[in-house]
Amino acid sequence: MAGLPDHLDIHLIRILYLLLSEKNVSRVALKLNQPQPSISASLRKLRELTGDPLLVRGARGMVPTQHGESLMKPAKRILDEAERLFTQKVAFAPQQQARSFHIAAPDYLDSQFLPSVVAAVRRESPKSRVVIHGLGPEINYLKLLSDGELDIVIANWDEPPAHLHMSKLFEDEIACMMRADCAYALRTDPDKMSLPDYLSLPHVAPSQMLPGYYGVIESWLDKQGLHRNVVVESAYFGMIPYMLTRTDLVMTTGRQFMRFYEKNLPLKVFKVPVKFPPMRFYQLWHQRVHQAPEHKWLRELVGSTARALLSR
């Protein structure tokens, strides 16, 4: 780039292109709403920079030189690229365009939520691809978001990372459930579980899902100076309801997650005798995709899916 001048003005390149295409200083001055002497001065500067007259007199007015003619395409290309850099982003057309969307989420969401998100993407943007990623303590989701390997992370945090963009999806009341025909369930009404019973019953809990964070249940109990009797930990959250059907274990989580299993498995849901805060689920994303039209579209789709599930 040693041959370039220290200051190359994009406006000068626009004047170059217009002079070569219009072949008339006066018409270029009118197009740019500038005085003719200013355009003539720009032509002199362009001649100095290129070492070529660029425009010369012909039989019917001015015509580009051979070198001038060769500069038209590169000048147009530079102007087009500059326009792409600084003009408004083109809206995403989901029915026509194809994108790959990477979403990370734990499997303790409402069992219908992610399937509904995938169904909505397939319906609204059939050419696009969706990749669902898991979350675990070994997953550095902050780095993956900043590197562009994840587009959205969906989970529940007491305090989501402050430097990420966030929108709340839904809140979920916390309850617990167990096998409907176990001895305790048979003798206890759904709203009659006592605190000593709750803490002493054998619990199954998910393994650590996010680095340094064990979830709202354990965090809240710890703040209250309470300790439940966790006898099983499972990294496979979606398998826990099936464990309940064959054991005396108790599971504590959001009611939306329980809804599907309560209908389809022999399980009984109880009101928890602890004033847990609701589980608050968010979608998080990085500044790097904050303004991208396709990512705005995806976040709105995820949000509308959550709202539709809440209204069921």
mmCIF file of C-alpha atoms in Angstrom, residues 2 5 22 53 93 100 104 112-113 118 153 156 168 178-179 191 200 211 239-240 259 261 286:
data_model
loop_
_atom_site.group_PDB
_atom_site.id
_atom_site.type_symbol
_atom_site.label_atom_id
_atom_site.label_comp_id
_atom_site.label_asym_id
_atom_site.label_seq_id
_atom_site.Cartn_x
_atom_site.Cartn_y
_atom_site.Cartn_z
ATOM 1 C CA ALA A 2 3.055 2.275 -0.184
ATOM 2 C CA PRO A 5 -1.687 8.783 -0.636
ATOM 3 C CA GLU A 22 -20.957 11.105 -16.992
ATOM 4 C CA PRO A 53 -5.496 12.864 -17.759
ATOM 5 C CA ALA A 93 -36.014 -12.662 5.221
ATOM 6 C CA SER A 100 -27.275 -21.628 11.159
ATOM 7 C CA ALA A 104 -27.372 -23.681 24.271
ATOM 8 C CA GLN A 112 -42.106 -28.541 25.249
ATOM 9 C CA PHE A 113 -40.021 -25.362 25.066
ATOM 10 C CA VAL A 118 -37.261 -25.802 16.740
ATOM 11 C CA VAL A 153 -27.759 -19.276 25.892
ATOM 12 C CA ASN A 156 -31.815 -19.622 34.879
ATOM 13 C CA LYS A 168 -36.449 -12.669 30.513
ATOM 14 C CA MET A 178 -42.465 -38.235 43.646
ATOM 15 C CA ARG A 179 -43.967 -41.584 42.716
ATOM 16 C CA ASP A 191 -50.407 -29.173 50.016
ATOM 17 C CA SER A 200 -35.505 -35.521 55.322
ATOM 18 C CA PRO A 211 -19.486 -23.365 36.194
ATOM 19 C CA MET A 239 -34.060 -39.032 33.098
ATOM 20 C CA ILE A 240 -34.887 -38.021 36.674
ATOM 21 C CA ARG A 259 -46.505 -30.716 33.773
ATOM 22 C CA TYR A 261 -44.422 -35.915 33.311
ATOM 23 C CA HIS A 286 -23.259 -11.140 23.168
#
